[in-house]
Amino acid sequence: MTTETPTVHAPMTARRRWRFGDVALQGIAGLAAVGLAALMVLLVYEVVDQAHLSLSEFGLGFLNSSVWNTVHDEYGAADLIFGTLVTAVVALLIAVPIAIAIGLFLSELAPRALRTPVGTMVELLAAIPSVVLGLWGILVLGPFLNEHIEPFMIAHLGFIPFLDGYPSPVGLLPACLVLTLMVVPIVASISRELFSSVPSDLKQGAMALGATRWEMVRGVAMPQVSGGLVAAVMLGFGRAIGEAIAVAQVIGGSLTRPPNIYAPADTMASRLAAQYVGTATSLQKASLAYLAVILLVISLLTNVAAQVIVRRMQRRMGHG
Amino acid sequence: MSLAVAAVAAASACGSSGSTTTVTQKAANGGGDKSVLVGAGSTFVAPLVSQWEADYVKSPAAVTITYGAIGSGGGIDQITARTVDFGASDAPLSSDQAAACKGCIQIPWSLGAVAITYNVKGVPNKLHLTGPVLADMFMGKISSWNDPAIAKLNPGVNLPDTHITPVYRSDGSGTSFAFTDWLTKVSPDFANSVGTSTQPPFPTGTGAEHSSGVVAAVQATDGALTYVDLAYVQANGLNYALLQNAAGNYPEPGTKSVLAASTVGTTNPDGSISLVNPPASAPDAYPDATFTYVIVPQSSPKASTLKAFLEYAVGPKGQAFGPDLGYPKLPSSIVASDQALINKIGS
Amino acid sequence: MEAIATAAALLAAAVLAIVLFTLTKRALPAINTDLFTQNAAPFGQTGGGIKNAIVGTIIITGIATAIALPAGVLLAIFNTEFAPRRLADLISLTLNVLSGVPTIVIGVFIFGLVVVGRGQSAYAGALGLSIVMLPLVARATEEVLRLVPSHLREGGMALGATRARTVITVILPTAVGGVVTATILAVARAAGETAPLLFTTSIFVGTTVNTDPSQAMASIPMVIFTSSEQPDPHAQQQAWAAALVLVVIVLVGSIAGRLLSLRTRRQIEQVR
């Protein structure tokens, strides 16, 4: 047995350990960033992969076709796109003015004492899980609309083609209203931030020149924040088209285009939620995944666009 | 109530002692734990399976059955992917599904009536309806309850002019299959425009998920009707229609009329038996009855546990729970052929 | 104009009040010890509770937090300490876009990735929830990290400490309140999500407690979703009760998160 003089290594000093730690931390943190990128890529890839049978079978014609037939194994998203757009647009039409008014209220008009409680209430509305809103929609809102509001609307507004029909506790109308409840807090909190961020010297300058509060808002604040409001509306739109659970609960899962606003209908997200587990054929499952692809594309586009607008606004206002 | 508590206590004990072994020997189908059998599928048979769940865990075998009532379509999906130990479907496997399932055996383990339930103010229980009239109602061709076609079948009944809202299953449903199977056979119009499927393309009405969902939708809407397993109608005390069979009679939906239909069923090449639209030679047969199947892989790591459970289910002990819920006991000839199928399960 | 804005705000407050009021009124008859100590009753039987769903939600959300919290904090550290400005912007953009992806699409993603071929599991559901939580944790942590005054960082470096040492021994401890807040808010949000669970851990809203995450598990949102479609008024009442429990959890979490966030901010300001 030979004895060798053991080689002596310089002991790991605390400093060296921490320098190693520096690299390690940067490495792990960088890994997280890479992981995020990988997650996004994987997300798009996986969803498209689930859909590829339908993508290759129907191509873009899928968007134009109203067929959804498991007996003939033929599918198309047109009726669903219709339902999605109608519910989202109606929800936005109701929600956006209310939300902007709330944003104004919270940033400009409310006495200080009221701002926190009302602001908290708006945020609490945002925090209510969608399944709870859907439950309330099925068991409270739907029957109420069916018994009181829809007959009234049919009687008095029935001359308008889309507003004439038979009352129903499930359908487009409850879905629109439930989506409105979800969109209002999103747009309201962004509006509030936007209005608060208008430089006060601009606001006070206008008032000093004799403008009323409303004129100041209309002439000074609104133009400043209009870009941001557009972004907020886009985010609200993205939320509305993507909501699956609450809509599935109240929209009545119909397989055909609704003849009026009271009739049962369906949206892309709620069809996906209702049918994805337990499809009759694999082409049907792929077609449902195709709906997910459409939702993904729309949400990516609206979100990126909204972010770009926000960045541009921040840069303009000197935050960048 | 104490039954449920006892079942639950026993089940939780089984569940928690099983969890350690399951984590270490996880297989692709419901875990490797032999004291748990996991199944999913038909809501039609769910009331009966629920009784089996509570009872079987108390047997000497002490096996916990966990069943997810997600619809026949979901059950077929899950067993094909081998993510459960057994699937349940009222619709027999199509040839494509059978091929995808790779060596699955389909065993009829119960049978029952597809009942028509409705909620119309002013319309009493046990309304008379026929297949062709129902087909027209579900196609939107008959749109109010006081339509002459319905009035003709129910002389003396004061029918309101309420709008008809057909409610159908929006998920993959064996009950939909059994219902459309019958309508396709009695209405050429329906066969052309809708056809037979677990997710038929109904042109009008409201869709809802699961048997419970369609019943809830009907109860919420005046003028609505739907097709659902008799057990749900009985459990909720709902109105049901009397359906005309080929002999021209209107038999009560229940064990007697379903059994009468089962004696004249037609066997399909794949071994499944269709009970809908029984011929006039069976005057008391219910026109829209269906077998419901358990679908198991021919080779399963839990073969012995599975076989024991299936023998319990199709045997006298399991079948005893049926009649109270509206499922007649399996005819002995079916039990015999079932046993032959069960014997095929191996590991 | 004031009148319109005030009316709008009052309308929102009124709707919230109506929703919470009906929720509480319909749920109260079903709130008893049974709700929390019993599992779901078998078909046709009354009684039962949501014990298995509560346990399931705790386990699933717990696993999701264990995934999202370290990942989110690391992302925030990367963005504030290591990333050049452009890259940090890009990462923030990606996180914002991720938070805008419909949760049902995330459900399809996780289904294809993890459930196909393997079966549903609480792990799969937790993975879906962690994707929902990640942007929330990362963005909120980044905000707090940026609040930490630069003189702390510079002081550390001046004393010869490396980046890592400064972050771990100085900055993180200062920001820990903010991280806790972010986590509470993310958990409150995730506990209420249904869509990521719909395809991943939904089969068994069963009658037994399952503690094995490699199997599908009941959860409160799924119980509400399935019970909401039931015709039986008793089952509907259980849905209301479960909804009330969920709303209480979510609201308490949100309020606690916000109060904590204010306190953390104040604490950090004091360090300046």
mmCIF file with all atom_site columns, C-alpha atoms in Angstrom, chain A residues 5-152:
data_model
loop_
_atom_site.group_PDB
_atom_site.id
_atom_site.type_symbol
_atom_site.label_atom_id
_atom_site.label_alt_id
_atom_site.label_comp_id
_atom_site.label_asym_id
_atom_site.label_entity_id
_atom_site.label_seq_id
_atom_site.pdbx_PDB_ins_code
_atom_site.Cartn_x
_atom_site.Cartn_y
_atom_site.Cartn_z
_atom_site.occupancy
_atom_site.B_iso_or_equiv
_atom_site.pdbx_formal_charge
_atom_site.auth_seq_id
_atom_site.auth_comp_id
_atom_site.auth_asym_id
_atom_site.auth_atom_id
_atom_site.pdbx_PDB_model_num
ATOM 1   C CA . THR A 1 5   ? 0.707   12.850 0.223   1.00 0.00 ? 5   THR A CA 1
ATOM 2   C CA . PRO A 1 6   ? -2.910  13.884 -0.128  1.00 0.00 ? 6   PRO A CA 1
ATOM 3   C CA . THR A 1 7   ? -3.399  16.907 -2.316  1.00 0.00 ? 7   THR A CA 1
ATOM 4   C CA . VAL A 1 8   ? -4.573  19.806 -0.271  1.00 0.00 ? 8   VAL A CA 1
ATOM 5   C CA . HIS A 1 9   ? -7.383  21.851 -1.755  1.00 0.00 ? 9   HIS A CA 1
ATOM 6   C CA . ALA A 1 10  ? -7.981  25.387 -0.652  1.00 0.00 ? 10  ALA A CA 1
ATOM 7   C CA . PRO A 1 11  ? -10.867 25.244 1.836   1.00 0.00 ? 11  PRO A CA 1
ATOM 8   C CA . MET A 1 12  ? -14.224 26.556 0.553   1.00 0.00 ? 12  MET A CA 1
ATOM 9   C CA . THR A 1 13  ? -14.321 29.902 2.194   1.00 0.00 ? 13  THR A CA 1
ATOM 10  C CA . ALA A 1 14  ? -17.580 31.527 2.934   1.00 0.00 ? 14  ALA A CA 1
ATOM 11  C CA . ARG A 1 15  ? -16.929 33.948 0.146   1.00 0.00 ? 15  ARG A CA 1
ATOM 12  C CA . ARG A 1 16  ? -16.354 31.248 -2.403  1.00 0.00 ? 16  ARG A CA 1
ATOM 13  C CA . ARG A 1 17  ? -19.506 29.492 -1.259  1.00 0.00 ? 17  ARG A CA 1
ATOM 14  C CA . TRP A 1 18  ? -21.472 32.632 -1.805  1.00 0.00 ? 18  TRP A CA 1
ATOM 15  C CA . ARG A 1 19  ? -19.955 33.276 -5.183  1.00 0.00 ? 19  ARG A CA 1
ATOM 16  C CA . PHE A 1 20  ? -20.980 29.792 -6.095  1.00 0.00 ? 20  PHE A CA 1
ATOM 17  C CA . GLY A 1 21  ? -24.329 30.678 -4.603  1.00 0.00 ? 21  GLY A CA 1
ATOM 18  C CA . ASP A 1 22  ? -24.432 33.694 -6.861  1.00 0.00 ? 22  ASP A CA 1
ATOM 19  C CA . VAL A 1 23  ? -24.132 31.546 -9.909  1.00 0.00 ? 23  VAL A CA 1
ATOM 20  C CA . ALA A 1 24  ? -26.526 29.022 -8.476  1.00 0.00 ? 24  ALA A CA 1
ATOM 21  C CA . LEU A 1 25  ? -29.168 31.612 -7.725  1.00 0.00 ? 25  LEU A CA 1
ATOM 22  C CA . GLN A 1 26  ? -28.838 33.203 -11.093 1.00 0.00 ? 26  GLN A CA 1
ATOM 23  C CA . GLY A 1 27  ? -28.970 29.754 -12.605 1.00 0.00 ? 27  GLY A CA 1
ATOM 24  C CA . ILE A 1 28  ? -32.114 28.669 -10.786 1.00 0.00 ? 28  ILE A CA 1
ATOM 25  C CA . ALA A 1 29  ? -33.826 31.986 -11.312 1.00 0.00 ? 29  ALA A CA 1
ATOM 26  C CA . GLY A 1 30  ? -32.874 31.898 -14.959 1.00 0.00 ? 30  GLY A CA 1
ATOM 27  C CA . LEU A 1 31  ? -34.207 28.374 -15.118 1.00 0.00 ? 31  LEU A CA 1
ATOM 28  C CA . ALA A 1 32  ? -37.531 29.671 -13.854 1.00 0.00 ? 32  ALA A CA 1
ATOM 29  C CA . ALA A 1 33  ? -37.582 32.199 -16.654 1.00 0.00 ? 33  ALA A CA 1
ATOM 30  C CA . VAL A 1 34  ? -36.735 29.549 -19.201 1.00 0.00 ? 34  VAL A CA 1
ATOM 31  C CA . GLY A 1 35  ? -39.416 27.385 -17.623 1.00 0.00 ? 35  GLY A CA 1
ATOM 32  C CA . LEU A 1 36  ? -41.948 30.130 -18.176 1.00 0.00 ? 36  LEU A CA 1
ATOM 33  C CA . ALA A 1 37  ? -41.070 30.368 -21.822 1.00 0.00 ? 37  ALA A CA 1
ATOM 34  C CA . ALA A 1 38  ? -41.205 26.590 -22.113 1.00 0.00 ? 38  ALA A CA 1
ATOM 35  C CA . LEU A 1 39  ? -44.588 26.580 -20.412 1.00 0.00 ? 39  LEU A CA 1
ATOM 36  C CA . MET A 1 40  ? -46.051 29.003 -22.947 1.00 0.00 ? 40  MET A CA 1
ATOM 37  C CA . VAL A 1 41  ? -44.648 27.075 -25.875 1.00 0.00 ? 41  VAL A CA 1
ATOM 38  C CA . LEU A 1 42  ? -45.802 23.777 -24.414 1.00 0.00 ? 42  LEU A CA 1
ATOM 39  C CA . LEU A 1 43  ? -49.259 25.217 -23.775 1.00 0.00 ? 43  LEU A CA 1
ATOM 40  C CA . VAL A 1 44  ? -49.736 26.280 -27.362 1.00 0.00 ? 44  VAL A CA 1
ATOM 41  C CA . TYR A 1 45  ? -48.224 23.068 -28.701 1.00 0.00 ? 45  TYR A CA 1
ATOM 42  C CA . GLU A 1 46  ? -50.303 20.756 -26.545 1.00 0.00 ? 46  GLU A CA 1
ATOM 43  C CA . VAL A 1 47  ? -53.613 22.460 -27.247 1.00 0.00 ? 47  VAL A CA 1
ATOM 44  C CA . VAL A 1 48  ? -52.938 22.551 -30.979 1.00 0.00 ? 48  VAL A CA 1
ATOM 45  C CA . ASP A 1 49  ? -51.861 18.931 -30.862 1.00 0.00 ? 49  ASP A CA 1
ATOM 46  C CA . GLN A 1 50  ? -55.116 17.900 -29.189 1.00 0.00 ? 50  GLN A CA 1
ATOM 47  C CA . ALA A 1 51  ? -56.940 19.643 -32.006 1.00 0.00 ? 51  ALA A CA 1
ATOM 48  C CA . HIS A 1 52  ? -54.885 18.535 -34.951 1.00 0.00 ? 52  HIS A CA 1
ATOM 49  C CA . LEU A 1 53  ? -57.298 15.844 -36.126 1.00 0.00 ? 53  LEU A CA 1
ATOM 50  C CA . SER A 1 54  ? -60.009 18.461 -36.472 1.00 0.00 ? 54  SER A CA 1
ATOM 51  C CA . LEU A 1 55  ? -57.666 21.131 -37.810 1.00 0.00 ? 55  LEU A CA 1
ATOM 52  C CA . SER A 1 56  ? -56.617 18.873 -40.642 1.00 0.00 ? 56  SER A CA 1
ATOM 53  C CA . GLU A 1 57  ? -60.132 17.606 -41.282 1.00 0.00 ? 57  GLU A CA 1
ATOM 54  C CA . PHE A 1 58  ? -61.976 20.924 -41.369 1.00 0.00 ? 58  PHE A CA 1
ATOM 55  C CA . GLY A 1 59  ? -59.337 23.626 -41.596 1.00 0.00 ? 59  GLY A CA 1
ATOM 56  C CA . LEU A 1 60  ? -60.616 27.168 -41.450 1.00 0.00 ? 60  LEU A CA 1
ATOM 57  C CA . GLY A 1 61  ? -64.033 26.097 -42.729 1.00 0.00 ? 61  GLY A CA 1
ATOM 58  C CA . PHE A 1 62  ? -64.670 25.037 -39.133 1.00 0.00 ? 62  PHE A CA 1
ATOM 59  C CA . LEU A 1 63  ? -65.248 28.664 -38.262 1.00 0.00 ? 63  LEU A CA 1
ATOM 60  C CA . ASN A 1 64  ? -67.957 29.006 -40.851 1.00 0.00 ? 64  ASN A CA 1
ATOM 61  C CA . SER A 1 65  ? -69.919 25.833 -40.368 1.00 0.00 ? 65  SER A CA 1
ATOM 62  C CA . SER A 1 66  ? -73.025 25.581 -38.196 1.00 0.00 ? 66  SER A CA 1
ATOM 63  C CA . VAL A 1 67  ? -73.103 21.819 -38.101 1.00 0.00 ? 67  VAL A CA 1
ATOM 64  C CA . TRP A 1 68  ? -72.446 19.979 -34.867 1.00 0.00 ? 68  TRP A CA 1
ATOM 65  C CA . ASN A 1 69  ? -73.448 16.422 -35.601 1.00 0.00 ? 69  ASN A CA 1
ATOM 66  C CA . THR A 1 70  ? -72.002 13.388 -33.873 1.00 0.00 ? 70  THR A CA 1
ATOM 67  C CA . VAL A 1 71  ? -74.004 11.009 -36.026 1.00 0.00 ? 71  VAL A CA 1
ATOM 68  C CA . HIS A 1 72  ? -72.363 12.270 -39.218 1.00 0.00 ? 72  HIS A CA 1
ATOM 69  C CA . ASP A 1 73  ? -69.156 13.167 -37.342 1.00 0.00 ? 73  ASP A CA 1
ATOM 70  C CA . GLU A 1 74  ? -69.153 16.676 -38.674 1.00 0.00 ? 74  GLU A CA 1
ATOM 71  C CA . TYR A 1 75  ? -68.477 19.750 -36.590 1.00 0.00 ? 75  TYR A CA 1
ATOM 72  C CA . GLY A 1 76  ? -68.350 23.500 -36.983 1.00 0.00 ? 76  GLY A CA 1
ATOM 73  C CA . ALA A 1 77  ? -68.021 26.426 -34.624 1.00 0.00 ? 77  ALA A CA 1
ATOM 74  C CA . ALA A 1 78  ? -70.177 29.101 -36.265 1.00 0.00 ? 78  ALA A CA 1
ATOM 75  C CA . ASP A 1 79  ? -73.108 28.869 -33.843 1.00 0.00 ? 79  ASP A CA 1
ATOM 76  C CA . LEU A 1 80  ? -70.717 28.833 -30.921 1.00 0.00 ? 80  LEU A CA 1
ATOM 77  C CA . ILE A 1 81  ? -68.813 31.832 -32.188 1.00 0.00 ? 81  ILE A CA 1
ATOM 78  C CA . PHE A 1 82  ? -72.150 33.581 -32.530 1.00 0.00 ? 82  PHE A CA 1
ATOM 79  C CA . GLY A 1 83  ? -73.107 32.770 -28.948 1.00 0.00 ? 83  GLY A CA 1
ATOM 80  C CA . THR A 1 84  ? -69.677 33.766 -27.670 1.00 0.00 ? 84  THR A CA 1
ATOM 81  C CA . LEU A 1 85  ? -69.687 37.101 -29.444 1.00 0.00 ? 85  LEU A CA 1
ATOM 82  C CA . VAL A 1 86  ? -73.272 37.997 -28.553 1.00 0.00 ? 86  VAL A CA 1
ATOM 83  C CA . THR A 1 87  ? -72.828 37.259 -24.852 1.00 0.00 ? 87  THR A CA 1
ATOM 84  C CA . ALA A 1 88  ? -69.477 39.022 -24.669 1.00 0.00 ? 88  ALA A CA 1
ATOM 85  C CA . VAL A 1 89  ? -70.574 42.111 -26.611 1.00 0.00 ? 89  VAL A CA 1
ATOM 86  C CA . VAL A 1 90  ? -73.854 42.522 -24.715 1.00 0.00 ? 90  VAL A CA 1
ATOM 87  C CA . ALA A 1 91  ? -72.001 42.071 -21.433 1.00 0.00 ? 91  ALA A CA 1
ATOM 88  C CA . LEU A 1 92  ? -69.476 44.730 -22.450 1.00 0.00 ? 92  LEU A CA 1
ATOM 89  C CA . LEU A 1 93  ? -72.205 47.105 -23.637 1.00 0.00 ? 93  LEU A CA 1
ATOM 90  C CA . ILE A 1 94  ? -73.770 46.987 -20.196 1.00 0.00 ? 94  ILE A CA 1
ATOM 91  C CA . ALA A 1 95  ? -70.617 46.629 -18.135 1.00 0.00 ? 95  ALA A CA 1
ATOM 92  C CA . VAL A 1 96  ? -68.264 49.190 -19.644 1.00 0.00 ? 96  VAL A CA 1
ATOM 93  C CA . PRO A 1 97  ? -70.304 52.350 -19.045 1.00 0.00 ? 97  PRO A CA 1
ATOM 94  C CA . ILE A 1 98  ? -71.130 51.204 -15.521 1.00 0.00 ? 98  ILE A CA 1
ATOM 95  C CA . ALA A 1 99  ? -67.521 50.303 -14.827 1.00 0.00 ? 99  ALA A CA 1
ATOM 96  C CA . ILE A 1 100 ? -66.107 53.572 -16.151 1.00 0.00 ? 100 ILE A CA 1
ATOM 97  C CA . ALA A 1 101 ? -68.656 55.463 -14.064 1.00 0.00 ? 101 ALA A CA 1
ATOM 98  C CA . ILE A 1 102 ? -67.545 53.469 -11.031 1.00 0.00 ? 102 ILE A CA 1
ATOM 99  C CA . GLY A 1 103 ? -63.923 54.173 -11.834 1.00 0.00 ? 103 GLY A CA 1
ATOM 100 C CA . LEU A 1 104 ? -64.678 57.875 -12.004 1.00 0.00 ? 104 LEU A CA 1
ATOM 101 C CA . PHE A 1 105 ? -66.636 57.691 -8.805  1.00 0.00 ? 105 PHE A CA 1
ATOM 102 C CA . LEU A 1 106 ? -63.809 55.986 -6.954  1.00 0.00 ? 106 LEU A CA 1
ATOM 103 C CA . SER A 1 107 ? -61.056 58.234 -8.244  1.00 0.00 ? 107 SER A CA 1
ATOM 104 C CA . GLU A 1 108 ? -62.658 61.643 -8.517  1.00 0.00 ? 108 GLU A CA 1
ATOM 105 C CA . LEU A 1 109 ? -66.093 62.019 -7.148  1.00 0.00 ? 109 LEU A CA 1
ATOM 106 C CA . ALA A 1 110 ? -66.480 59.992 -4.021  1.00 0.00 ? 110 ALA A CA 1
ATOM 107 C CA . PRO A 1 111 ? -65.795 61.563 -0.661  1.00 0.00 ? 111 PRO A CA 1
ATOM 108 C CA . ARG A 1 112 ? -62.603 60.068 0.704   1.00 0.00 ? 112 ARG A CA 1
ATOM 109 C CA . ALA A 1 113 ? -64.422 58.177 3.381   1.00 0.00 ? 113 ALA A CA 1
ATOM 110 C CA . LEU A 1 114 ? -66.422 56.250 0.824   1.00 0.00 ? 114 LEU A CA 1
ATOM 111 C CA . ARG A 1 115 ? -63.578 55.345 -1.504  1.00 0.00 ? 115 ARG A CA 1
ATOM 112 C CA . THR A 1 116 ? -62.157 52.435 0.430   1.00 0.00 ? 116 THR A CA 1
ATOM 113 C CA . PRO A 1 117 ? -65.412 50.670 1.295   1.00 0.00 ? 117 PRO A CA 1
ATOM 114 C CA . VAL A 1 118 ? -66.878 51.014 -2.186  1.00 0.00 ? 118 VAL A CA 1
ATOM 115 C CA . GLY A 1 119 ? -63.571 50.133 -3.759  1.00 0.00 ? 119 GLY A CA 1
ATOM 116 C CA . THR A 1 120 ? -63.327 47.066 -1.581  1.00 0.00 ? 120 THR A CA 1
ATOM 117 C CA . MET A 1 121 ? -66.847 46.054 -2.559  1.00 0.00 ? 121 MET A CA 1
ATOM 118 C CA . VAL A 1 122 ? -65.950 46.213 -6.239  1.00 0.00 ? 122 VAL A CA 1
ATOM 119 C CA . GLU A 1 123 ? -62.904 44.068 -5.589  1.00 0.00 ? 123 GLU A CA 1
ATOM 120 C CA . LEU A 1 124 ? -64.954 41.597 -3.588  1.00 0.00 ? 124 LEU A CA 1
ATOM 121 C CA . LEU A 1 125 ? -67.267 41.239 -6.576  1.00 0.00 ? 125 LEU A CA 1
ATOM 122 C CA . ALA A 1 126 ? -64.207 40.301 -8.591  1.00 0.00 ? 126 ALA A CA 1
ATOM 123 C CA . ALA A 1 127 ? -63.178 37.766 -5.989  1.00 0.00 ? 127 ALA A CA 1
ATOM 124 C CA . ILE A 1 128 ? -66.432 35.788 -6.075  1.00 0.00 ? 128 ILE A CA 1
ATOM 125 C CA . PRO A 1 129 ? -65.640 32.497 -7.806  1.00 0.00 ? 129 PRO A CA 1
ATOM 126 C CA . SER A 1 130 ? -67.368 32.060 -11.154 1.00 0.00 ? 130 SER A CA 1
ATOM 127 C CA . VAL A 1 131 ? -68.986 28.783 -10.091 1.00 0.00 ? 131 VAL A CA 1
ATOM 128 C CA . VAL A 1 132 ? -70.748 30.629 -7.267  1.00 0.00 ? 132 VAL A CA 1
ATOM 129 C CA . LEU A 1 133 ? -72.005 33.296 -9.670  1.00 0.00 ? 133 LEU A CA 1
ATOM 130 C CA . GLY A 1 134 ? -73.192 30.483 -11.920 1.00 0.00 ? 134 GLY A CA 1
ATOM 131 C CA . LEU A 1 135 ? -75.006 28.827 -9.029  1.00 0.00 ? 135 LEU A CA 1
ATOM 132 C CA . TRP A 1 136 ? -76.683 32.133 -8.235  1.00 0.00 ? 136 TRP A CA 1
ATOM 133 C CA . GLY A 1 137 ? -77.457 32.474 -11.911 1.00 0.00 ? 137 GLY A CA 1
ATOM 134 C CA . ILE A 1 138 ? -79.211 29.104 -12.175 1.00 0.00 ? 138 ILE A CA 1
ATOM 135 C CA . LEU A 1 139 ? -81.146 29.209 -8.965  1.00 0.00 ? 139 LEU A CA 1
ATOM 136 C CA . VAL A 1 140 ? -81.888 32.904 -8.496  1.00 0.00 ? 140 VAL A CA 1
ATOM 137 C CA . LEU A 1 141 ? -81.280 35.051 -11.582 1.00 0.00 ? 141 LEU A CA 1
ATOM 138 C CA . GLY A 1 142 ? -82.613 32.597 -14.168 1.00 0.00 ? 142 GLY A CA 1
ATOM 139 C CA . PRO A 1 143 ? -85.979 31.976 -12.538 1.00 0.00 ? 143 PRO A CA 1
ATOM 140 C CA . PHE A 1 144 ? -86.324 35.696 -11.808 1.00 0.00 ? 144 PHE A CA 1
ATOM 141 C CA . LEU A 1 145 ? -85.689 36.594 -15.434 1.00 0.00 ? 145 LEU A CA 1
ATOM 142 C CA . ASN A 1 146 ? -88.005 33.819 -16.577 1.00 0.00 ? 146 ASN A CA 1
ATOM 143 C CA . GLU A 1 147 ? -90.905 34.902 -14.409 1.00 0.00 ? 147 GLU A CA 1
ATOM 144 C CA . HIS A 1 148 ? -90.641 38.676 -14.355 1.00 0.00 ? 148 HIS A CA 1
ATOM 145 C CA . ILE A 1 149 ? -88.195 40.309 -16.719 1.00 0.00 ? 149 ILE A CA 1
ATOM 146 C CA . GLU A 1 150 ? -88.483 38.235 -19.878 1.00 0.00 ? 150 GLU A CA 1
ATOM 147 C CA . PRO A 1 151 ? -92.279 38.328 -20.157 1.00 0.00 ? 151 PRO A CA 1
ATOM 148 C CA . PHE A 1 152 ? -92.059 42.085 -19.655 1.00 0.00 ? 152 PHE A CA 1
#
